[in-house]
Short mmCIF file of C-alpha atoms and ligand atoms in Angstrom, two decimals:
data_model
loop_
_atom_site.label_atom_id
_atom_site.label_comp_id
_atom_site.label_asym_id
_atom_site.label_seq_id
_atom_site.Cartn_x
_atom_site.Cartn_y
_atom_site.Cartn_z
CA MET Y 1 -72.07 76.35 64.17
CA VAL Y 2 -72.53 72.55 65.19
CA LYS Y 3 -69.36 72.89 67.18
CA LYS Y 4 -69.68 74.30 70.46
CA ILE Y 5 -67.80 74.60 74.03
CA GLU Y 6 -69.74 74.41 77.13
CA ASN Y 7 -68.37 74.42 80.46
CA GLY Y 8 -64.81 73.53 79.01
CA ILE Y 9 -66.35 70.40 77.19
CA LEU Y 10 -66.71 70.23 73.34
CA TYR Y 11 -70.31 69.36 72.12
CA PHE Y 12 -70.74 68.51 68.44
CA ASP Y 13 -74.53 69.15 67.05
CA GLY Y 14 -75.75 69.30 70.68
CA CYS Y 15 -73.91 66.12 71.99
CA ASN Y 16 -71.42 66.11 74.77
CA THR Y 17 -68.55 64.43 73.03
CA LEU Y 18 -67.20 63.01 76.30
CA GLU Y 19 -70.46 61.26 76.75
CA LEU Y 20 -70.28 59.96 73.24
CA ALA Y 21 -66.73 58.63 73.86
CA LYS Y 22 -67.97 56.72 77.13
CA LYS Y 23 -71.09 55.50 75.66
CA TYR Y 24 -69.52 54.10 72.14
CA ASN Y 25 -65.90 53.94 73.21
CA THR Y 26 -62.99 55.19 71.14
CA PRO Y 27 -61.76 55.78 68.39
CA LEU Y 28 -65.10 56.98 67.16
CA TYR Y 29 -66.26 58.70 64.13
CA VAL Y 30 -69.08 61.36 64.94
CA ILE Y 31 -71.25 62.78 62.15
CA SER Y 32 -73.47 65.74 62.42
CA GLU Y 33 -76.64 65.50 60.41
CA ASN Y 34 -77.15 69.13 60.75
CA GLU Y 35 -73.85 70.06 59.04
CA ILE Y 36 -75.04 67.69 56.03
CA ILE Y 37 -78.35 69.55 56.19
CA ASN Y 38 -76.80 72.86 55.90
CA ARG Y 39 -74.36 72.12 53.22
CA CYS Y 40 -77.22 70.38 51.12
CA LYS Y 41 -79.42 73.70 51.80
CA GLU Y 42 -76.53 75.64 50.48
CA ILE Y 43 -76.44 73.36 47.27
CA ARG Y 44 -80.17 73.90 46.65
CA GLU Y 45 -79.92 77.65 47.13
CA SER Y 46 -76.56 78.30 45.35
CA PHE Y 47 -77.20 75.87 42.59
CA LEU Y 48 -80.36 73.68 42.15
CA ASN Y 49 -82.96 76.33 43.08
CA LYS Y 50 -80.96 79.11 41.64
CA TYR Y 51 -80.39 77.68 38.26
CA PRO Y 52 -83.01 75.71 36.38
CA ASN Y 53 -82.04 72.21 35.05
CA THR Y 54 -79.11 71.27 37.21
CA LYS Y 55 -78.36 68.44 39.37
CA ALA Y 56 -76.06 67.68 42.43
CA VAL Y 57 -74.74 64.15 42.98
CA TYR Y 58 -73.05 63.41 46.19
CA ALA Y 59 -69.36 61.64 45.72
CA SER Y 60 -70.12 58.84 47.88
CA LYS Y 61 -66.47 57.75 48.01
CA ALA Y 62 -66.11 60.68 50.73
CA PHE Y 63 -68.38 58.66 53.16
CA LEU Y 64 -71.06 56.09 52.36
CA SER Y 65 -73.15 53.89 54.62
CA LEU Y 66 -76.88 53.01 54.20
CA ALA Y 67 -77.91 55.84 56.67
CA MET Y 68 -75.97 58.38 54.72
CA CYS Y 69 -77.69 57.11 51.40
CA LYS Y 70 -81.12 57.91 53.23
CA ILE Y 71 -79.80 61.44 54.06
CA ILE Y 72 -78.46 62.19 50.65
CA GLU Y 73 -81.99 61.06 49.13
CA ARG Y 74 -83.82 63.01 51.73
CA GLU Y 75 -81.93 66.21 50.95
CA GLY Y 76 -82.78 65.90 47.17
CA LEU Y 77 -79.23 64.96 45.80
CA GLY Y 78 -78.08 61.96 43.49
CA LEU Y 79 -75.41 59.80 44.25
CA ASP Y 80 -72.10 59.05 42.32
CA VAL Y 81 -70.68 55.63 42.98
CA VAL Y 82 -67.46 54.17 41.70
CA SER Y 83 -67.48 50.49 42.61
CA GLY Y 84 -69.60 47.57 42.72
CA GLY Y 85 -69.45 47.91 46.64
CA GLU Y 86 -70.70 51.55 46.63
CA LEU Y 87 -73.30 50.65 44.09
CA TYR Y 88 -74.54 47.74 45.96
CA THR Y 89 -74.72 49.89 49.13
CA ALA Y 90 -77.00 52.64 47.22
CA ILE Y 91 -79.30 49.86 45.94
CA GLU Y 92 -79.58 48.13 49.34
CA ALA Y 93 -80.48 51.34 50.94
CA GLY Y 94 -83.15 51.74 48.26
CA PHE Y 95 -81.66 54.38 46.68
CA PRO Y 96 -83.39 55.08 43.22
CA ALA Y 97 -81.18 53.62 40.57
CA GLU Y 98 -81.98 56.57 37.95
CA LYS Y 99 -80.47 58.96 40.36
CA LEU Y 100 -77.11 57.10 40.42
CA GLU Y 101 -74.13 57.83 38.56
CA PHE Y 102 -71.21 55.42 38.03
CA ASN Y 103 -67.79 56.71 37.57
CA GLY Y 104 -64.29 55.04 37.73
CA ASN Y 105 -61.46 54.27 35.67
CA ASN Y 106 -61.52 50.38 35.58
CA LYS Y 107 -65.09 49.17 35.97
CA SER Y 108 -65.32 45.50 35.55
CA ALA Y 109 -67.67 43.85 33.23
CA SER Y 110 -69.59 42.39 36.19
CA GLU Y 111 -69.73 45.99 37.69
CA LEU Y 112 -70.99 47.30 34.30
CA ARG Y 113 -73.53 44.57 34.03
CA MET Y 114 -74.71 45.43 37.68
CA ALA Y 115 -75.24 49.05 36.69
CA VAL Y 116 -77.07 48.32 33.42
CA SER Y 117 -79.39 45.85 35.01
CA TYR Y 118 -80.13 48.22 37.99
CA GLY Y 119 -80.85 50.74 35.34
CA VAL Y 120 -78.17 53.48 36.72
CA GLY Y 121 -78.96 56.87 35.53
CA ARG Y 122 -75.57 57.87 34.04
CA ILE Y 123 -72.52 55.71 33.45
CA ILE Y 124 -69.40 58.07 33.05
CA VAL Y 125 -67.49 56.20 30.45
CA ASP Y 126 -63.75 56.81 31.45
CA ASN Y 127 -62.09 55.37 28.55
CA THR Y 128 -62.35 53.58 25.16
CA PHE Y 129 -61.92 50.17 26.37
CA GLU Y 130 -64.94 50.68 28.64
CA LEU Y 131 -66.77 52.26 25.74
CA ASP Y 132 -66.51 48.88 23.87
CA LEU Y 133 -67.28 46.85 26.97
CA LEU Y 134 -70.42 48.70 27.99
CA GLU Y 135 -71.74 48.52 24.22
CA GLU Y 136 -71.21 44.62 24.28
CA ILE Y 137 -73.00 44.30 27.64
CA CYS Y 138 -76.00 46.51 26.72
CA LYS Y 139 -76.18 44.73 23.54
CA SER Y 140 -76.41 41.27 25.20
CA GLU Y 141 -78.67 42.54 28.08
CA ASN Y 142 -80.73 44.47 25.01
CA LYS Y 143 -80.58 47.65 27.21
CA THR Y 144 -79.53 51.15 26.40
CA ALA Y 145 -77.13 52.84 28.80
CA LYS Y 146 -77.05 56.67 28.97
CA ILE Y 147 -73.38 57.89 29.29
CA LEU Y 148 -71.26 61.02 29.56
CA PHE Y 149 -67.58 60.61 28.51
CA ARG Y 150 -65.28 61.67 31.29
CA ILE Y 151 -62.40 63.57 29.50
CA THR Y 152 -59.01 64.70 30.81
CA PRO Y 153 -59.10 68.25 30.49
CA GLY Y 154 -55.27 68.77 30.80
CA VAL Y 155 -55.27 71.59 33.37
CA LYS Y 156 -52.86 72.80 36.00
CA ILE Y 157 -54.18 72.36 39.58
CA ASN Y 158 -52.95 73.72 42.95
CA THR Y 159 -53.57 70.91 45.39
CA HIS Y 160 -51.66 67.63 46.42
CA LYS Y 161 -50.44 65.84 43.44
CA TYR Y 162 -52.16 62.47 44.56
CA ILE Y 163 -55.46 64.33 44.45
CA THR Y 164 -55.16 65.94 41.11
CA THR Y 165 -57.16 64.07 38.44
CA GLY Y 166 -57.46 66.71 35.43
CA ASN Y 167 -53.72 66.96 34.36
CA LYS Y 168 -52.80 65.39 31.00
CA ASP Y 169 -50.76 62.54 32.60
CA SER Y 170 -53.70 61.08 34.45
CA LYS Y 171 -54.89 57.48 34.78
CA PHE Y 172 -58.58 59.10 34.62
CA GLY Y 173 -60.49 60.32 31.71
CA ILE Y 174 -60.27 60.15 27.88
CA PRO Y 175 -57.29 62.11 26.68
CA LEU Y 176 -58.10 65.04 24.36
CA ASN Y 177 -56.02 63.58 21.49
CA GLU Y 178 -58.00 63.87 18.17
CA ASN Y 179 -57.17 60.07 17.48
CA ILE Y 180 -58.73 58.82 20.76
CA ILE Y 181 -61.68 61.17 21.56
CA TYR Y 182 -63.23 61.94 18.18
CA PRO Y 183 -63.63 58.31 17.00
CA ALA Y 184 -65.17 57.55 20.73
CA ILE Y 185 -67.64 60.50 20.38
CA GLU Y 186 -68.47 59.14 16.90
CA LYS Y 187 -68.98 55.47 18.04
CA ALA Y 188 -71.30 56.79 20.89
CA ILE Y 189 -73.38 58.78 18.73
CA LYS Y 190 -73.75 56.06 16.28
CA SER Y 191 -74.34 53.15 18.70
CA GLU Y 192 -77.79 51.85 19.28
CA HIS Y 193 -77.00 50.53 22.96
CA ILE Y 194 -75.30 53.66 23.97
CA GLU Y 195 -77.10 57.07 24.58
CA PHE Y 196 -74.38 59.79 24.48
CA ILE Y 197 -75.40 62.50 26.68
CA GLY Y 198 -72.42 64.73 27.37
CA PHE Y 199 -69.04 65.20 29.13
CA HIS Y 200 -67.59 64.98 32.50
CA TYR Y 201 -64.64 66.44 33.93
CA HIS Y 202 -63.14 66.32 37.59
CA VAL Y 203 -60.08 68.49 37.96
CA GLY Y 204 -58.92 67.57 41.45
CA SER Y 205 -59.75 67.96 45.02
CA GLN Y 206 -59.78 70.27 48.15
CA LEU Y 207 -59.51 73.21 45.69
CA HIS Y 208 -60.05 76.87 47.19
CA ASP Y 209 -59.37 78.31 43.50
CA ASN Y 210 -61.94 78.18 40.94
CA ARG Y 211 -59.50 78.58 37.83
CA SER Y 212 -58.92 74.96 37.13
CA HIS Y 213 -62.70 74.45 36.93
CA LEU Y 214 -62.93 77.24 34.58
CA ALA Y 215 -59.98 76.47 32.43
CA ALA Y 216 -61.42 72.80 32.27
CA LEU Y 217 -64.95 73.90 31.43
CA GLU Y 218 -63.42 75.93 28.26
CA THR Y 219 -62.07 72.67 27.02
CA SER Y 220 -65.24 71.12 27.56
CA LEU Y 221 -67.26 73.53 25.67
CA ALA Y 222 -64.83 73.40 22.73
CA LEU Y 223 -65.79 69.79 22.79
CA VAL Y 224 -69.31 70.45 22.75
CA ASN Y 225 -68.67 73.17 19.82
CA PHE Y 226 -67.06 70.28 17.86
CA THR Y 227 -69.42 67.72 18.50
CA ILE Y 228 -72.29 70.04 17.31
CA ASP Y 229 -70.30 71.20 14.02
CA LYS Y 230 -68.80 67.95 13.08
CA TYR Y 231 -71.71 65.42 13.80
CA GLY Y 232 -74.47 67.65 13.98
CA TYR Y 233 -75.21 66.32 17.46
CA THR Y 234 -75.82 68.27 20.51
CA PRO Y 235 -74.49 66.92 23.84
CA SER Y 236 -77.14 68.05 26.35
CA GLU Y 237 -75.15 67.62 29.78
CA LEU Y 238 -71.97 68.96 31.31
CA ASN Y 239 -70.77 67.43 34.64
CA ILE Y 240 -68.29 69.64 36.33
CA GLY Y 241 -66.90 67.08 38.99
CA GLY Y 242 -66.68 68.01 42.67
CA GLY Y 243 -63.27 69.11 44.44
CA PHE Y 244 -64.67 72.24 46.40
CA GLY Y 245 -62.53 72.81 49.32
CA ILE Y 246 -63.30 72.75 52.90
CA LYS Y 247 -61.71 73.96 56.17
CA TYR Y 248 -59.33 71.71 57.82
CA THR Y 249 -56.92 74.34 59.68
CA GLU Y 250 -56.67 77.87 60.01
CA ASN Y 251 -54.47 77.88 56.67
CA ASP Y 252 -57.75 76.97 54.69
CA ASN Y 253 -59.80 79.82 53.43
CA PRO Y 254 -62.61 78.05 51.79
CA LYS Y 255 -65.13 79.89 49.49
CA PRO Y 256 -68.90 79.60 49.34
CA LEU Y 257 -70.16 77.40 46.77
CA SER Y 258 -71.44 80.15 44.65
CA TYR Y 259 -67.64 81.27 44.05
CA PHE Y 260 -67.37 78.32 41.79
CA ILE Y 261 -70.73 77.84 40.64
CA ASP Y 262 -71.76 81.32 39.42
CA PRO Y 263 -68.90 81.92 36.79
CA ILE Y 264 -69.28 78.48 35.54
CA MET Y 265 -72.99 78.79 35.07
CA ASP Y 266 -72.55 82.16 33.58
CA ARG Y 267 -70.05 80.84 30.93
CA ILE Y 268 -72.25 78.04 29.96
CA GLU Y 269 -75.23 80.13 29.66
CA ARG Y 270 -73.34 82.61 27.56
CA PHE Y 271 -72.20 79.63 25.42
CA CYS Y 272 -75.57 78.17 24.89
CA THR Y 273 -77.06 81.63 24.06
CA GLU Y 274 -74.19 82.35 21.46
CA LYS Y 275 -74.74 78.75 19.93
CA ASN Y 276 -78.49 79.21 20.20
CA LEU Y 277 -78.91 75.98 22.21
CA ASP Y 278 -81.22 74.97 25.11
CA MET Y 279 -79.31 75.58 28.35
CA MET Y 280 -77.38 72.36 28.86
CA GLN Y 281 -78.03 70.35 32.08
CA VAL Y 282 -75.20 71.09 34.56
CA ILE Y 283 -74.31 68.51 37.35
CA ILE Y 284 -71.70 68.72 40.23
CA GLU Y 285 -70.46 65.97 42.29
CA PRO Y 286 -69.29 67.29 45.79
CA GLY Y 287 -67.96 64.73 48.04
CA ARG Y 288 -65.70 66.33 50.74
CA TRP Y 289 -67.79 69.59 50.55
CA VAL Y 290 -70.88 67.86 51.98
CA ILE Y 291 -69.40 65.62 54.49
CA GLY Y 292 -65.98 66.70 55.37
CA GLU Y 293 -66.59 69.32 58.24
CA ALA Y 294 -69.67 67.26 59.24
CA GLY Y 295 -67.21 64.73 60.80
CA ILE Y 296 -65.09 64.60 63.79
CA THR Y 297 -62.96 61.70 65.32
CA LEU Y 298 -62.95 61.08 69.09
CA TYR Y 299 -59.62 59.39 70.68
CA THR Y 300 -58.67 58.51 74.02
CA ILE Y 301 -54.96 59.61 74.68
CA GLY Y 302 -52.82 56.89 75.89
CA SER Y 303 -48.91 56.86 76.03
CA ILE Y 304 -47.19 60.24 76.25
CA LYS Y 305 -43.34 60.34 75.39
CA ASP Y 306 -41.43 63.59 76.01
CA ILE Y 307 -37.98 63.47 74.49
CA PRO Y 308 -36.15 66.17 75.99
CA ASN Y 309 -35.43 69.02 73.62
CA ILE Y 310 -36.94 67.03 70.68
CA ARG Y 311 -40.56 66.34 70.70
CA LYS Y 312 -43.63 65.32 73.07
CA TYR Y 313 -45.34 62.43 71.10
CA VAL Y 314 -48.87 61.94 72.47
CA ALA Y 315 -50.36 58.52 71.31
CA VAL Y 316 -53.95 57.85 70.48
CA ASP Y 317 -55.75 54.72 70.28
CA GLY Y 318 -56.27 55.13 66.31
CA GLY Y 319 -54.20 56.54 63.64
CA MET Y 320 -53.67 55.66 60.07
CA THR Y 321 -56.03 53.04 60.30
CA ASP Y 322 -58.88 55.40 60.63
CA ASN Y 323 -57.43 58.54 59.11
CA ILE Y 324 -54.69 57.74 56.54
CA ARG Y 325 -54.75 61.35 55.05
CA PRO Y 326 -51.82 62.88 57.15
CA ALA Y 327 -49.63 59.75 56.07
CA LEU Y 328 -50.66 59.81 52.43
CA TYR Y 329 -50.89 63.41 51.45
CA GLN Y 330 -49.43 65.26 54.48
CA ALA Y 331 -52.92 66.41 55.22
CA GLN Y 332 -53.49 68.75 58.24
CA TYR Y 333 -55.83 68.69 60.93
CA ASP Y 334 -56.87 70.83 64.00
CA ALA Y 335 -58.07 69.23 67.14
CA VAL Y 336 -58.92 70.12 70.79
CA ILE Y 337 -58.90 68.17 73.87
CA ALA Y 338 -62.47 67.78 74.34
CA ASN Y 339 -62.50 67.62 78.10
CA LYS Y 340 -60.11 70.77 78.17
CA ALA Y 341 -61.52 72.84 75.47
CA SER Y 342 -61.41 76.19 77.47
CA LYS Y 343 -58.11 75.53 79.00
CA PRO Y 344 -55.04 77.93 77.89
CA LYS Y 345 -52.76 76.07 75.39
CA THR Y 346 -49.51 75.55 77.20
CA GLU Y 347 -47.67 73.04 75.17
CA THR Y 348 -46.78 72.04 71.60
CA VAL Y 349 -47.27 68.31 70.98
CA THR Y 350 -47.30 65.84 68.23
CA ILE Y 351 -50.27 63.29 68.05
CA CYS Y 352 -49.53 60.06 66.79
CA GLY Y 353 -51.27 56.81 66.28
CA LYS Y 354 -50.82 53.29 67.57
CA CYS Y 355 -49.73 51.80 64.30
CA CYS Y 356 -46.41 50.27 63.63
CA GLU Y 357 -45.14 52.82 61.22
CA SER Y 358 -43.19 55.79 61.97
CA GLY Y 359 -45.27 57.98 59.42
CA ASP Y 360 -48.25 57.20 61.48
CA ILE Y 361 -48.55 60.87 62.87
CA LEU Y 362 -51.96 62.46 62.83
CA ILE Y 363 -50.98 66.10 63.82
CA LYS Y 364 -47.58 67.54 63.79
CA ASP Y 365 -46.88 70.22 66.49
CA ILE Y 366 -50.19 71.26 67.75
CA ASN Y 367 -50.82 73.50 70.70
CA THR Y 368 -52.70 72.06 73.62
CA PRO Y 369 -53.27 72.49 77.40
CA ASN Y 370 -51.46 70.00 79.41
CA VAL Y 371 -52.11 66.70 77.93
CA GLU Y 372 -52.77 63.60 80.07
CA ALA Y 373 -53.46 60.07 79.61
CA ASP Y 374 -57.39 59.34 79.45
CA ASP Y 375 -58.02 62.73 77.95
CA ILE Y 376 -60.28 62.80 74.78
CA LEU Y 377 -59.00 64.29 71.68
CA ALA Y 378 -61.27 65.45 69.12
CA VAL Y 379 -60.01 65.79 65.52
CA PHE Y 380 -62.00 68.07 63.40
CA SER Y 381 -63.10 67.69 59.67
CA THR Y 382 -62.52 64.00 59.36
CA GLY Y 383 -65.94 63.41 57.79
CA ALA Y 384 -64.61 62.85 54.31
CA TYR Y 385 -62.08 59.95 53.29
CA GLY Y 386 -61.78 59.06 57.01
CA TYR Y 387 -63.99 56.23 57.23
CA SER Y 388 -64.09 55.40 53.86
CA MET Y 389 -60.37 54.80 53.76
CA SER Y 390 -59.86 53.14 56.96
CA ASN Y 391 -58.26 49.80 56.84
CA ASN Y 392 -57.32 46.95 59.38
CA TYR Y 393 -53.45 47.64 59.41
CA ASN Y 394 -52.05 45.96 62.45
CA ARG Y 395 -55.52 44.11 62.90
CA ASN Y 396 -56.85 47.24 64.52
CA VAL Y 397 -60.50 47.32 64.21
CA ILE Y 398 -62.64 50.19 62.11
CA PRO Y 399 -64.21 52.35 64.67
CA ALA Y 400 -68.01 52.78 64.77
CA VAL Y 401 -69.76 55.80 63.29
CA VAL Y 402 -72.42 57.75 65.34
CA LEU Y 403 -74.80 60.05 63.88
CA VAL Y 404 -75.67 63.05 65.89
CA ASN Y 405 -78.49 65.57 65.64
CA ASP Y 406 -79.48 68.27 68.20
CA GLY Y 407 -78.28 66.24 71.23
CA ASN Y 408 -79.45 62.92 69.88
CA ASP Y 409 -77.14 60.12 68.98
CA GLU Y 410 -77.55 57.15 66.78
CA LEU Y 411 -75.34 54.23 65.74
CA ILE Y 412 -75.14 54.08 62.04
CA VAL Y 413 -72.11 51.78 61.46
CA LYS Y 414 -71.10 49.35 64.25
CA ARG Y 415 -67.44 49.07 65.61
CA GLN Y 416 -65.81 46.12 63.90
CA SER Y 417 -65.17 43.25 66.15
CA TYR Y 418 -62.09 40.70 66.22
CA GLN Y 419 -64.45 38.18 65.08
CA ASP Y 420 -65.54 40.31 62.20
CA MET Y 421 -61.88 40.25 61.06
CA LEU Y 422 -61.57 36.55 61.41
CA ARG Y 423 -64.81 36.07 59.36
CA ASN Y 424 -62.98 35.38 56.08
CA ASP Y 425 -59.98 33.67 57.31
CA LEU Y 426 -59.60 30.00 56.70
CA VAL Y 427 -57.27 27.29 57.51
CA PRO Y 428 -56.69 24.69 55.10
CA GLU Y 429 -57.21 21.00 56.47
CA ARG Y 430 -53.56 20.08 56.44
CA LEU Y 431 -52.59 23.12 58.63
CA ARG Y 432 -55.01 22.46 61.54
N1 LIG L 1 -66.02 63.28 41.20
C1 LIG L 1 -65.19 62.46 40.89
C2 LIG L 1 -65.18 61.92 39.32
C3 LIG L 1 -64.09 62.23 41.78
O1 LIG L 1 -63.15 61.58 41.03
C4 LIG L 1 -64.11 62.78 43.01
C5 LIG L 1 -62.97 62.54 43.73
C6 LIG L 1 -65.17 63.57 43.34
C7 LIG L 1 -66.26 63.73 42.48
C8 LIG L 1 -65.25 64.09 44.69
O2 LIG L 1 -64.30 65.11 44.95
P1 LIG L 1 -64.35 65.83 46.29
O3 LIG L 1 -65.57 67.04 46.07
O4 LIG L 1 -64.70 65.03 47.44
O5 LIG L 1 -63.10 66.63 46.60
N2 LIG L 1 -58.73 60.62 49.18
C9 LIG L 1 -58.53 61.98 48.64
C10 LIG L 1 -59.49 62.48 47.77
C11 LIG L 1 -59.54 61.68 46.48
C12 LIG L 1 -60.65 62.35 45.55
C13 LIG L 1 -60.89 61.31 44.44
N3 LIG L 1 -61.99 61.91 43.47
C14 LIG L 1 -58.55 62.55 49.98
O6 LIG L 1 -58.64 62.09 50.91
O7 LIG L 1 -58.16 63.82 49.84
#
């Protein structure tokens, strides 16, 4: 466990969180390198080393920085990017382009051109518009792109509706309508500039149940079957996306990776044996599962407002600018007062942020010891979609990110400054 309590103080990957708060100021994102290492080890043991011909790519949208690219590369994973900015970050970090995958439902011509010229390993084509655009770009650059088709498998998902992606009514993926998907497959097979490799699906996020993955798998295998029978062409890769759930609070009961992987691999192996095919290459794309529990956020408590018989609001020096998930998805988090981590919990408070927005509530009704100004609050499992979804609402600055490992701490993203926020502001001459 990277989380420990010693003398009533919270330690994270060997670091005293109170000292981190003092040294780097708050709000502060803290990322445990050992937790990432442990997760990647589980990926290798339960998937990459257990099953031959497999790949794992980290969905970088969950958390990306130059240092993170280095860790992911060292741990033997590939990287999934979904924008020119993520792609640029990976390339600047020296991440091998052939280990990159490019996802996204509206890749622009310039983003696709970037990907083609860098030689990105796989482009996950999301729609037929993109297929045409990519073919044109490859033709003009005289290059070939290796592609998977992202399909919309049309399965029911048990998670927040904003983070489901695999249901029929979705902006993501090619609908399984024969007038849409079949001509696309045919075109890709015939194209001189596109190498059609296989299919991709991603059903949703923060899942504790493998049934939607398995249902989507059936749909994908039927499509593989169809492609072989109709066109005599054998797709060789299947990317089953990410979405594996983590623990935010006591209500979450996350499963080991093998709970998702084993039945999926078993089904694909049976399919390939029955069809007399070489085993397909299987790819997973976890984001949250790798980084979510590796991150905590430290805040300093400021104003405390007790409304008699109604609610006690405890405000922190951050909020929906560094963690928009509670406001956007009613996401729940657990937290401790890092300097009173062993004290009995005697009150129930609501942790709110400092943004001018009533919905800027980080945790509703959490039990804590007696909270006072200047206490340090540590919110757990903020590694995924915290920093990556941070914003400058109210011109609050985006916090720094510190990497911790066995008691060592290193800054990997500097805190934004007020000057940083003004860097792109311009005042036309006539207004000066
Ligand atoms: N692959 C694809 C194609 C995806 O669209 C996603 C997430 C992933 C992989 C990684 O999913 P994960 O393993 O992290 O669940 N901002 C939301 C999550 C949006 C996820 C979008 N796609 C949140 O904070 O919960």
